Coordinates of C-alpha atoms (C1' of nucleotides) in Angstrom, one line a residue:
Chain A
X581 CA 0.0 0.0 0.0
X582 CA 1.5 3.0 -0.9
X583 CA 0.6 6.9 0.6
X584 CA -1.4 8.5 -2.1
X585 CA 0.8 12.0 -1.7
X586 CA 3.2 9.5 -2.6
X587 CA 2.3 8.5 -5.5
X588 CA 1.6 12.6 -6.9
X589 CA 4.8 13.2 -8.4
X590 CA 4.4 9.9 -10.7
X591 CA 0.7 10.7 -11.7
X592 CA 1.5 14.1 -12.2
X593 CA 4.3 12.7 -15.1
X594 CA 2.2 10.5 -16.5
X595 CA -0.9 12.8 -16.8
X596 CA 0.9 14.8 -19.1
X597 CA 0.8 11.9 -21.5
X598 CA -2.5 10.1 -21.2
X599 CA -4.9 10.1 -18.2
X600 CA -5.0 6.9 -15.9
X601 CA -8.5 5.9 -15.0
X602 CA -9.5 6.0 -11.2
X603 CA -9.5 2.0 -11.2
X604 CA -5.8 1.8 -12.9
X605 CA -4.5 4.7 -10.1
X606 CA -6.0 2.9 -6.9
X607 CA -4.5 -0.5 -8.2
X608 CA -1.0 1.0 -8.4
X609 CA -1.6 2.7 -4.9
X610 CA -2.7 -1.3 -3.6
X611 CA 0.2 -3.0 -5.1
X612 CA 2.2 -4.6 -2.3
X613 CA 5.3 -3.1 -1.1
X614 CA 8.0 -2.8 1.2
X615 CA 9.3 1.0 2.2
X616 CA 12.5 0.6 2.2
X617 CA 15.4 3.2 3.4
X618 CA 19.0 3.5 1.5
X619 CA 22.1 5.6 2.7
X620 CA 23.6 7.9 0.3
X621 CA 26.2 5.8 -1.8
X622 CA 24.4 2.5 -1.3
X623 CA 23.9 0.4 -3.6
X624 CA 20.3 -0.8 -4.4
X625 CA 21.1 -3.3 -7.3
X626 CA 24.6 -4.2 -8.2
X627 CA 25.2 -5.3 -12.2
X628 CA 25.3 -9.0 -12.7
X629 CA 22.4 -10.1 -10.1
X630 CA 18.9 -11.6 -11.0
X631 CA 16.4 -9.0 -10.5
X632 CA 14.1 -10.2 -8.4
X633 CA 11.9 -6.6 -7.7
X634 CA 11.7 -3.4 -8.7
X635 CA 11.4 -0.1 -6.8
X636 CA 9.4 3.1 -6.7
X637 CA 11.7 6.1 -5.2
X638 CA 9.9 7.8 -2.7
X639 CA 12.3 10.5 -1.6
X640 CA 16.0 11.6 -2.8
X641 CA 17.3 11.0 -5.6
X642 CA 19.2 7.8 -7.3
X643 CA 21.1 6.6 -10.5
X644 CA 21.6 4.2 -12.8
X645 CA 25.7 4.2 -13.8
X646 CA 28.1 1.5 -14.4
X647 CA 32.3 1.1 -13.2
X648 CA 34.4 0.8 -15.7
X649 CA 37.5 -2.1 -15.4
X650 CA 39.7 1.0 -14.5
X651 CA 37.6 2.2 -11.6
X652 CA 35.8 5.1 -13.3
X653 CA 32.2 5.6 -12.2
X654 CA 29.9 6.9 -15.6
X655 CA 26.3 7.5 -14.3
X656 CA 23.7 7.1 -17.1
X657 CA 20.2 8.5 -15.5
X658 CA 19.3 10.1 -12.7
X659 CA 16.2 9.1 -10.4
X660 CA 13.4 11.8 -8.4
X661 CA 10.5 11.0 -6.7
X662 CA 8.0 9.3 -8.8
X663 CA 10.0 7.4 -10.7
X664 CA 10.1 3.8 -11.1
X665 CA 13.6 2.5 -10.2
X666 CA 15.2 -0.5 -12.6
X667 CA 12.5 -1.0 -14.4
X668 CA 15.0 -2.1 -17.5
X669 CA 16.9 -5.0 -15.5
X670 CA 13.5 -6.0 -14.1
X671 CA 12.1 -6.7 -17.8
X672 CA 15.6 -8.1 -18.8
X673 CA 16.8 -11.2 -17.2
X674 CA 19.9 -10.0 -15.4
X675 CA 21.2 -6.7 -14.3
X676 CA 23.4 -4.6 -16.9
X677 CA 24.4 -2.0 -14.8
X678 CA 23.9 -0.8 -11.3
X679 CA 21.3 1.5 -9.5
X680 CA 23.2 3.2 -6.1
X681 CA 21.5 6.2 -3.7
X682 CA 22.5 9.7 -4.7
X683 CA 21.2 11.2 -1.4
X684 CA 19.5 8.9 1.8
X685 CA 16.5 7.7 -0.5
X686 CA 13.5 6.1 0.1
X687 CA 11.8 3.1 -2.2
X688 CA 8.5 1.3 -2.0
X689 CA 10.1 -2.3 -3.1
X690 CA 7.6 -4.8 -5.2
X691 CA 8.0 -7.9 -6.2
X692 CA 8.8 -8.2 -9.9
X693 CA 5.7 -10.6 -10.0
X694 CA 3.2 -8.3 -8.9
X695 CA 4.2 -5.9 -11.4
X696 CA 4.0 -8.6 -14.1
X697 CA 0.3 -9.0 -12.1
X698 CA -0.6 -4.9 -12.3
X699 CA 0.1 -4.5 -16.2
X700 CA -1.7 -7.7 -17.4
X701 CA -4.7 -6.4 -15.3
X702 CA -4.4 -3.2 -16.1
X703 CA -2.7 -2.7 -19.7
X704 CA -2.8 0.9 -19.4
X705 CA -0.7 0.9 -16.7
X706 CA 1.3 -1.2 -18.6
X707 CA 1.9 1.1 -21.5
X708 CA 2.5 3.5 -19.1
X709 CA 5.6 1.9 -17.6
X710 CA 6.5 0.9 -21.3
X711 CA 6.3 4.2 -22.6
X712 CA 8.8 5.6 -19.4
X713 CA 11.4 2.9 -20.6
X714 CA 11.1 4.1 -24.2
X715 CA 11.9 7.7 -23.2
X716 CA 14.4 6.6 -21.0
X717 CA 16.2 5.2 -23.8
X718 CA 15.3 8.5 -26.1
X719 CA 17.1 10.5 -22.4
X720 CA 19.9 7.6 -23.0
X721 CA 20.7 9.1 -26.5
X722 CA 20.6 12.7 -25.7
X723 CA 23.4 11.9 -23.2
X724 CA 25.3 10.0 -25.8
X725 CA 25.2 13.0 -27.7
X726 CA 26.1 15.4 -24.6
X727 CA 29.0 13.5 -23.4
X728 CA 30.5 12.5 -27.1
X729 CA 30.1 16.1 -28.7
X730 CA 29.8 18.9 -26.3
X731 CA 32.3 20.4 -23.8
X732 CA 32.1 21.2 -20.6
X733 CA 30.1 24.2 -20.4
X734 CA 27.4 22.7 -22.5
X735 CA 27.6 19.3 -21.0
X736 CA 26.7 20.9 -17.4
X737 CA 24.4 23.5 -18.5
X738 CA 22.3 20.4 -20.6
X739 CA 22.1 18.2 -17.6
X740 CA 20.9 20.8 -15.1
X741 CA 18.4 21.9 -17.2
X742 CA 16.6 18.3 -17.8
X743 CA 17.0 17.6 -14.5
X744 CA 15.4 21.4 -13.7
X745 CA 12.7 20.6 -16.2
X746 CA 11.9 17.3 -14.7
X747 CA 12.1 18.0 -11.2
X748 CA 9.5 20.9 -12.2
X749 CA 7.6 18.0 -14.1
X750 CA 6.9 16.0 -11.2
X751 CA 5.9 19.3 -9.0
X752 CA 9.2 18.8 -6.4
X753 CA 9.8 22.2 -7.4
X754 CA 7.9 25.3 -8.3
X755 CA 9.7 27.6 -11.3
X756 CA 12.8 27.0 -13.0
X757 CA 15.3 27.9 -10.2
X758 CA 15.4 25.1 -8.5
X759 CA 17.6 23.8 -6.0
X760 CA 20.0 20.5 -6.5
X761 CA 20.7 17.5 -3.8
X762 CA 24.2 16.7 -6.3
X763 CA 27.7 16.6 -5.1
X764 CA 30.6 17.9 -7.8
X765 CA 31.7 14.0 -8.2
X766 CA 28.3 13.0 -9.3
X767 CA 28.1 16.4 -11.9
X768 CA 31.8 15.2 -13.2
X769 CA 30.5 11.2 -13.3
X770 CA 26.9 12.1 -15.2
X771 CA 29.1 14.7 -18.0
X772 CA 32.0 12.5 -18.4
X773 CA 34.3 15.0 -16.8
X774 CA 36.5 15.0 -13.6
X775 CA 35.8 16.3 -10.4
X776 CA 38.3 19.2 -10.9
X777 CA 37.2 20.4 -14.4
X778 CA 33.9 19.9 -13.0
X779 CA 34.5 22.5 -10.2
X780 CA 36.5 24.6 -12.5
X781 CA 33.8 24.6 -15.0
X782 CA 30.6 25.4 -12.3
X783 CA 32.5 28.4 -11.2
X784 CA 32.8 29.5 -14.5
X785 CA 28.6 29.1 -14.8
X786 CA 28.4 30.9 -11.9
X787 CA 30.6 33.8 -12.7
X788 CA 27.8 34.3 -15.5
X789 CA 25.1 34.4 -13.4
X790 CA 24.0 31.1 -14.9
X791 CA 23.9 29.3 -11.3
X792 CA 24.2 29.6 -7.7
X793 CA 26.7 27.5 -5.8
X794 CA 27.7 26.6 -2.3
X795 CA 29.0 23.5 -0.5
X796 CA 26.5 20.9 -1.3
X797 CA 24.0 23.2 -3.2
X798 CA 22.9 23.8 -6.4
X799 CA 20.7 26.5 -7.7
X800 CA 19.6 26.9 -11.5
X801 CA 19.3 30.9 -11.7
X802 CA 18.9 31.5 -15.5
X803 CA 17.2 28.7 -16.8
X804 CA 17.4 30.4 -20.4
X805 CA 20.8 31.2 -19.9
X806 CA 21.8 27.7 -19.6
X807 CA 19.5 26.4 -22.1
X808 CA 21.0 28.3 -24.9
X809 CA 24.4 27.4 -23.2
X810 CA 23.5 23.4 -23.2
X811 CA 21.7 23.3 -26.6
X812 CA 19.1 22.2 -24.6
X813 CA 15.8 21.4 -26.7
X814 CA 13.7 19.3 -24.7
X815 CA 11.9 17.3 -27.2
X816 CA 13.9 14.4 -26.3
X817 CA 11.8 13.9 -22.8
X818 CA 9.0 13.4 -24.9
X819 CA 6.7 14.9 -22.4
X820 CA 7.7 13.0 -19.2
X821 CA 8.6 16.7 -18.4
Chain B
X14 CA 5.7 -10.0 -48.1
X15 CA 9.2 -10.3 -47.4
X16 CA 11.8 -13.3 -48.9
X17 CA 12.4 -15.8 -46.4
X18 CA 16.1 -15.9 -46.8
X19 CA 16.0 -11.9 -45.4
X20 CA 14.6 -12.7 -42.7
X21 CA 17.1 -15.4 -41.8
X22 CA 19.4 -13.0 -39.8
X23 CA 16.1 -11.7 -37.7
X24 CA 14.9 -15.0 -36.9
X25 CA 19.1 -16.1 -36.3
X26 CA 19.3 -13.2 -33.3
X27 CA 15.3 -14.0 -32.0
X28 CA 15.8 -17.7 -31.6
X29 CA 18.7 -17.0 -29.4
X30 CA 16.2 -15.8 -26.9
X31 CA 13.2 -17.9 -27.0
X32 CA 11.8 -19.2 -30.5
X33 CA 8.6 -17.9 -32.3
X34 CA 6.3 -20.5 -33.6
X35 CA 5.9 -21.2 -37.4
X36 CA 2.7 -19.3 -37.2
X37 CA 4.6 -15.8 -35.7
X38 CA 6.9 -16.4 -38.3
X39 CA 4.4 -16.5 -41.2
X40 CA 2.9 -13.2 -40.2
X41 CA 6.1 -11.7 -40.2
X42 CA 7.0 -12.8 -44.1
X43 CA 3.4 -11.9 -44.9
X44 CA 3.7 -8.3 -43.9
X45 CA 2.6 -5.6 -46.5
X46 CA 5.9 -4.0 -47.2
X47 CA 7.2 -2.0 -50.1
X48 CA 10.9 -2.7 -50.6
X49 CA 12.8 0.9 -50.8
X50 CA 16.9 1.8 -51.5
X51 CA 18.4 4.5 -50.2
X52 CA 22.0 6.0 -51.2
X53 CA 24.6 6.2 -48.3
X54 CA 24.5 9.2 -46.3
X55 CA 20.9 9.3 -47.6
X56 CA 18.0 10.4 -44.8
X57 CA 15.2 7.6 -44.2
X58 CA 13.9 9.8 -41.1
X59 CA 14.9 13.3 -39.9
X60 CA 14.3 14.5 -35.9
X61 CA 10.5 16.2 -35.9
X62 CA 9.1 14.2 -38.2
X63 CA 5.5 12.2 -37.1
X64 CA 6.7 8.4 -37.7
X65 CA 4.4 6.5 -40.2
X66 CA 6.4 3.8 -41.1
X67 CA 8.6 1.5 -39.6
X68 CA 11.4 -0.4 -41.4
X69 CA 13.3 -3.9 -41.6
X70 CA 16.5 -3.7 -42.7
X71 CA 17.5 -6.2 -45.5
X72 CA 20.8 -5.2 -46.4
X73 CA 23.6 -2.6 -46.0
X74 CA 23.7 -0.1 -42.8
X75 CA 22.0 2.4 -41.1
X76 CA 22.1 4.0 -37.8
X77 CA 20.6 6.6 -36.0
X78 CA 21.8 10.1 -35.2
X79 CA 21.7 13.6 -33.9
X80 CA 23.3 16.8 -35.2
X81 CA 24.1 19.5 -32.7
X82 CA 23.5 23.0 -33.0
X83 CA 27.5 23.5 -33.7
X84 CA 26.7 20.9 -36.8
X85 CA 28.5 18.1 -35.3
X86 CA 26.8 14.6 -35.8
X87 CA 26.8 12.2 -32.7
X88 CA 25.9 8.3 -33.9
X89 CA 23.6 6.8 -31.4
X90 CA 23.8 3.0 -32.8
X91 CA 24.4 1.0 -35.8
X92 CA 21.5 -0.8 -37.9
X93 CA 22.5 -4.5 -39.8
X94 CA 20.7 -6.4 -41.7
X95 CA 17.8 -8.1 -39.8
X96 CA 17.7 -5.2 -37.8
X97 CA 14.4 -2.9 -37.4
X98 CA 15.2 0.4 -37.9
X99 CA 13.1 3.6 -35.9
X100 CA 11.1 1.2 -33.9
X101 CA 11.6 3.5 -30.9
X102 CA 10.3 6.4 -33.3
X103 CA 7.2 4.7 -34.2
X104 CA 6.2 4.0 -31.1
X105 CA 7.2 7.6 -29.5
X106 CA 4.5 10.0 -31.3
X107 CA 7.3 11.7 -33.1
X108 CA 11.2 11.3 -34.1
X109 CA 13.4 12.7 -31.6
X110 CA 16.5 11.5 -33.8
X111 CA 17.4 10.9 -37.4
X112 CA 18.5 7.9 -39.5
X113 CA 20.3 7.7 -42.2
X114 CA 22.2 4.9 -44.2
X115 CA 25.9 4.1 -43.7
X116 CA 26.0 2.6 -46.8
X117 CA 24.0 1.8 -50.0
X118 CA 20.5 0.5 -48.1
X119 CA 17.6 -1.9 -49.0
X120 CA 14.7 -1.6 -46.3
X121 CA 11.2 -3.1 -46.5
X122 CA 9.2 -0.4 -45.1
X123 CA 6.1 -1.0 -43.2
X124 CA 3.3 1.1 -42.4
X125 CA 3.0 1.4 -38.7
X126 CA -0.9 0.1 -38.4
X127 CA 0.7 -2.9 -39.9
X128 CA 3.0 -3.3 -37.0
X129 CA 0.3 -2.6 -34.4
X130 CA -2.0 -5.1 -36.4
X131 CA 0.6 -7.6 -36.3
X132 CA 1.7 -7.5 -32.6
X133 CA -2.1 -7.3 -31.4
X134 CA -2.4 -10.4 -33.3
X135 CA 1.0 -12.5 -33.0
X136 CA 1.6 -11.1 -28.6
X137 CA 5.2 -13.2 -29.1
X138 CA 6.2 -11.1 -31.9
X139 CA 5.3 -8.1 -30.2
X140 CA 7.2 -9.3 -27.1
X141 CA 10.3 -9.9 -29.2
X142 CA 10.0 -6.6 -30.6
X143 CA 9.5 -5.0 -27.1
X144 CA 12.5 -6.8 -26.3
X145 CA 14.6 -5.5 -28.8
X146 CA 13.8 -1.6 -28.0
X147 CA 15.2 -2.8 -24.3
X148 CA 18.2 -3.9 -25.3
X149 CA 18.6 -1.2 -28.1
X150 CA 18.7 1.0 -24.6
X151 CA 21.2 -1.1 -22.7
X152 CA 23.4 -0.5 -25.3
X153 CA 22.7 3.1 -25.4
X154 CA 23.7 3.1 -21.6
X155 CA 26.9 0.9 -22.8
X156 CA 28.1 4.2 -25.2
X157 CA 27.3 6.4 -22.7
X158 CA 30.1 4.6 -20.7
X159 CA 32.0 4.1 -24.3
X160 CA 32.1 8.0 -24.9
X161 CA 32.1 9.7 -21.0
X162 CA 34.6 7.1 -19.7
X163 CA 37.4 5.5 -22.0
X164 CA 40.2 6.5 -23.8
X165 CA 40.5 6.5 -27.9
X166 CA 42.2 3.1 -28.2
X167 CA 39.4 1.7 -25.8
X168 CA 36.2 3.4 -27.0
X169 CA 36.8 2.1 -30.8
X170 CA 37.7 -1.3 -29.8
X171 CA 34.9 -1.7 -28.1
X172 CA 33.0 -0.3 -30.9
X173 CA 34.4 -2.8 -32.9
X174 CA 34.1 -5.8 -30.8
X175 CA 30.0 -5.3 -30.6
X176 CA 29.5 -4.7 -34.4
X177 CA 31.9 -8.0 -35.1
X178 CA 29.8 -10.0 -32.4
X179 CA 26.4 -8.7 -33.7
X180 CA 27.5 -9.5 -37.3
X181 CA 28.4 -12.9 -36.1
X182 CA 25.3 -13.3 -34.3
X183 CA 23.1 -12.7 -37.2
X184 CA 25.3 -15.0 -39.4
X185 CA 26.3 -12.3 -41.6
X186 CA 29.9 -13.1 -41.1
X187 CA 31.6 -16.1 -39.8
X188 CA 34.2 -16.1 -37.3
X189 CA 35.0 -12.8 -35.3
X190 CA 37.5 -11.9 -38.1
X191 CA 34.8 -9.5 -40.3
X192 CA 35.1 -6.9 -42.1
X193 CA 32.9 -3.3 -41.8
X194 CA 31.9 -1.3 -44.3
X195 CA 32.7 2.0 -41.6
X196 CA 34.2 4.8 -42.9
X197 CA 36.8 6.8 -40.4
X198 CA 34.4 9.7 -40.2
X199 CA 31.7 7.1 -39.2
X200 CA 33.9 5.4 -36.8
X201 CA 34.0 9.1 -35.4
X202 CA 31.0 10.0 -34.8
X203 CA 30.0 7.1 -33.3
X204 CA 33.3 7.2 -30.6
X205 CA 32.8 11.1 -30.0
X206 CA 36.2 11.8 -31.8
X207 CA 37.1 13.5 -34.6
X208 CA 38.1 11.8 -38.2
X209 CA 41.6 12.7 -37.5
X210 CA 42.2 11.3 -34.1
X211 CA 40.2 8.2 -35.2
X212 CA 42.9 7.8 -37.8
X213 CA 45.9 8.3 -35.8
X214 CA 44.2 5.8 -33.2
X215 CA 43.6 3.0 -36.2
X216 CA 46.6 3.3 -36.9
X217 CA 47.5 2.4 -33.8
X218 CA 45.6 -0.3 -33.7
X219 CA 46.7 -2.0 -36.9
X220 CA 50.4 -1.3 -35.6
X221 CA 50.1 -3.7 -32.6
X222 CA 48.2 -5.9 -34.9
X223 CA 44.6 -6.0 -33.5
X224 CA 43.1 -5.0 -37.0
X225 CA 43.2 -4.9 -40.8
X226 CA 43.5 -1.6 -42.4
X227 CA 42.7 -0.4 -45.8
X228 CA 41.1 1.7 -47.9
X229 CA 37.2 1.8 -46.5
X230 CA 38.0 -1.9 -45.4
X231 CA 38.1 -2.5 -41.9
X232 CA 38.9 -6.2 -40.7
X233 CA 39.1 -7.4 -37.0
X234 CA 41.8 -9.7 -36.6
X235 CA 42.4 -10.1 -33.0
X236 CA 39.2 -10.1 -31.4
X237 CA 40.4 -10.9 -28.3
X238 CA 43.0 -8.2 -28.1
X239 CA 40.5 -5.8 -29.1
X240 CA 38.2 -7.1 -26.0
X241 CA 40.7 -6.4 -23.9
X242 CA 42.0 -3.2 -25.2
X243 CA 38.3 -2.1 -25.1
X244 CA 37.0 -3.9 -21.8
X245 CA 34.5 -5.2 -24.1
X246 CA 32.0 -7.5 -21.9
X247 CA 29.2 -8.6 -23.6
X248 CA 26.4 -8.6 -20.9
X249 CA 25.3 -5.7 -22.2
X250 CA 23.5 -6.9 -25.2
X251 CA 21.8 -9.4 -23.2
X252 CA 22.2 -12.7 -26.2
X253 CA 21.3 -10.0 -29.0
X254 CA 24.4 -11.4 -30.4
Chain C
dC664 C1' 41.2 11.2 -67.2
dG665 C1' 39.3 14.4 -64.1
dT666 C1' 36.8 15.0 -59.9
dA667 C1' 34.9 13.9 -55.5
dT668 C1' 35.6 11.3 -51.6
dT669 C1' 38.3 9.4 -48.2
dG670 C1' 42.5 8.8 -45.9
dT671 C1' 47.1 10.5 -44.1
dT672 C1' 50.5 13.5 -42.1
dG673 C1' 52.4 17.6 -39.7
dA674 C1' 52.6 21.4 -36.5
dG675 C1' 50.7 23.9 -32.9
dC676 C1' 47.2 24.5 -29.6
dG677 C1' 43.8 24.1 -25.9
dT678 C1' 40.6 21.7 -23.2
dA679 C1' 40.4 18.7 -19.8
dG680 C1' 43.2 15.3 -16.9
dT681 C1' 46.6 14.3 -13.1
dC682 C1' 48.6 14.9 -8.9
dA683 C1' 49.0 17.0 -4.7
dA684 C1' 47.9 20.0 -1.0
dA685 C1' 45.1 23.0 1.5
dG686 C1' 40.7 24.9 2.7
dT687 C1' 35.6 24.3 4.0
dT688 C1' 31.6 22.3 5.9
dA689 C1' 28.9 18.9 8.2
dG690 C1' 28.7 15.4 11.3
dT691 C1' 30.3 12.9 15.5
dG692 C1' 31.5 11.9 19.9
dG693 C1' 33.7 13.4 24.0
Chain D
dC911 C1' 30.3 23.3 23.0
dC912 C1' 34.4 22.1 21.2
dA913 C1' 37.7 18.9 19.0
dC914 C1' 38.1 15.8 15.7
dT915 C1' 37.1 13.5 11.5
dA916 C1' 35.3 12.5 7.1
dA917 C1' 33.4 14.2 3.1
dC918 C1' 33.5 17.6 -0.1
dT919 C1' 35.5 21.7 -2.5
dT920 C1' 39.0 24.7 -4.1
dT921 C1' 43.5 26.0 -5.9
dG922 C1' 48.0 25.5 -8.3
dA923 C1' 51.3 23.5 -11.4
dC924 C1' 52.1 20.6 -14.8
dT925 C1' 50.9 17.2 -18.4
dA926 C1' 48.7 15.0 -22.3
dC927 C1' 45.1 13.5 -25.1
dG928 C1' 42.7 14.8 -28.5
dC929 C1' 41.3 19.0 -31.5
dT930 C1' 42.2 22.4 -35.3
dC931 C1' 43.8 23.8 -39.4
dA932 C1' 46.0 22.9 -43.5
dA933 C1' 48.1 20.5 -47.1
dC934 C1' 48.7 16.4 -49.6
dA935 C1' 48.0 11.5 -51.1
dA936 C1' 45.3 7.6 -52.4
dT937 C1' 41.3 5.5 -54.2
dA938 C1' 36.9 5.2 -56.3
dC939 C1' 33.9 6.6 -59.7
dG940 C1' 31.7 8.8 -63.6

DNA sequence: CGTATTGTTGAGCGTAGTCAAAGTTAGTGG
DNA sequence: CCACTAACTTTGACTACGCTCAACAATACG
């Protein structure tokens, strides 16, 4: 059972795309689940293992990213609220990469069998879930694009403004300016840039007025600013924001 | 309807997963299609359009694509033979990248009511399709890590090793000794480099003996080496090849 | 045979990486 | 409340990988 406030940020998403019907929201608000609590850094799935269940974040933030044989860390998406967590390495047979806790988050577990249970009873929710993956591999190619062929100036500015845009999507946020739960190692590990050019490269934002930064915070000030900076065009989100 | 024997490299990478019955198979050759040919470097969909067909590749190449602002093209993945090409279009209401043929292309384009007829119809062809838009992501995630977190000599390597395993997969070469039909500039756009740098790097690569270098003839010769030299694992495309 | 495309090479440069040390801030326990 | 610690950020000096620009060579193709 899972708190209806809950459960806003998700609706809220979907709405944009095609409205659920009452019987299709109260069966996702039944299905059962464990709440679940994970430290920042932890690791909810690790690459390799069966999945055997599939999360709903709650609170915080997570990621999807990978370890490369040389130790590197390359984070492919980022979590919010709302969000279903590994639904990919749920629907595959085996994990292909690994989900780990940007900030203390909080997930309603379920059991991968009473998802497969919610969608053939209720197809719409089905496409739903369907659809997310789809644009999560249309998000997966704008980052191809944004590590391969921009610098670093762009790189940053076009992730803080999907994640802006997204986080204003799911109504954790009110306006543009919002505020960010990411360190400088987790900027560097999403853009495919070290910590240091990272830091380097946020202070030159902020020198432009583009952002606000202090130890642990993140504030988008000039969302168009950043937007023409990034190349940002957000047709890739496909209105999931 | 489509020739049996161009479905044979379809069918090859399918079965590897769980088989389709005669029937599924049937209603795959029986499809309405009108064969097409495009030129290389020629356009079968450009970013914006409103999908209406969908398209099985019978030979040559294709991938799909995105040109920054700055006119710098980013390749997003690599179509072969047997290979449906803008499924993740078709089913998004509208193209959030382009595709374009690598080299002289023959496609058997079908209209997309066709597609939904035939996976309402024939669920096990739909779930194979479903399947492949899944793993088409996990690959996507895999270049993210390609592009953000290895070096030259690693990121083309491991380009290489996945297009010689997926050509082998498909039975469209035999042995992991092939040979592509990439031009340097391709090979470019697909690492994040530029045409020059990928040169020096093949270069490189053909000195310490891992591949076969000629005029728009690219042969792998030491597969393993090239695994290694590109910590090429091949979970990632989860027994697509 | 001429032309377009693709590949090759060189020189110089710049963005981003590396390494190392010091400075901040938050959190913890005494 | 303060000292201590761990995590995170900042700065500097140096390096290097890959980019740019430009010219030239090789091959394919009409």
């Amino acid at each position: 059972m899972i708190d209806a406030d809950a459960l806003t940020p998700l609706f809220r998403r979907w709405d944009k795309r095609s409205a659920l019907s009452d019987a299709d929201r109260a069966a996702i608000a039944e299905l059962p689940v464990t709440r679940r609590r994970f430290a920042r850094n932890a690791y909810l799935v690790r690459e390799g293992e069966p999945p055997r269940e599939c999360g709903l974040l709650l609170r915080g933030m997570t990621c999807r990213q990978k370890v490369t044989a040389r130790g590197a860390r390359q984070i492919l998406s980022f979590h919010i609220a709302g969000d279903f967590v590994d639904l990919q390495n749920c629907l595959l047979g085996e994990a292909d990469h690994n989900v780990q806790a940007i900030t203390d988050a909080e997930v309603a577990v379920i059991p991968t069998a009473a998802i497969a249970d919610l969608t053939s009873r209720h197809p719409a929710v089905g496409r739903a879930m369907w659809l997310d993956t789809l644009i999560d591999a249309s998000v997966l190619g704008e980052w191809v694009v944004n590590v391969g062929r921009r610098n670093a100036r762009s790189r940053i500015a076009h992730l803080l403004c999907e994640l802006s845009l997204r986080l204003q999507a799911s109504g954790l946020t009110d306006g543009p300016s919002c505020e960010l739960q990411l360190n400088q190692q987790d900027i560097a590990d999403a853009t495919g840039l070290t910590d240091v050019h990272t830091n380097r490269t946020l202070h030159s934002l902020r020198r432009d007025g583009l952002i606000d930064l202090s130890f642990r915070s993140l504030k988008v000030l000039d969302w168009q600013g950043l937007k023409d900076e990034g190349e940002f065009s957000q047709r890739y989100l496909h209105h999931a924001a």
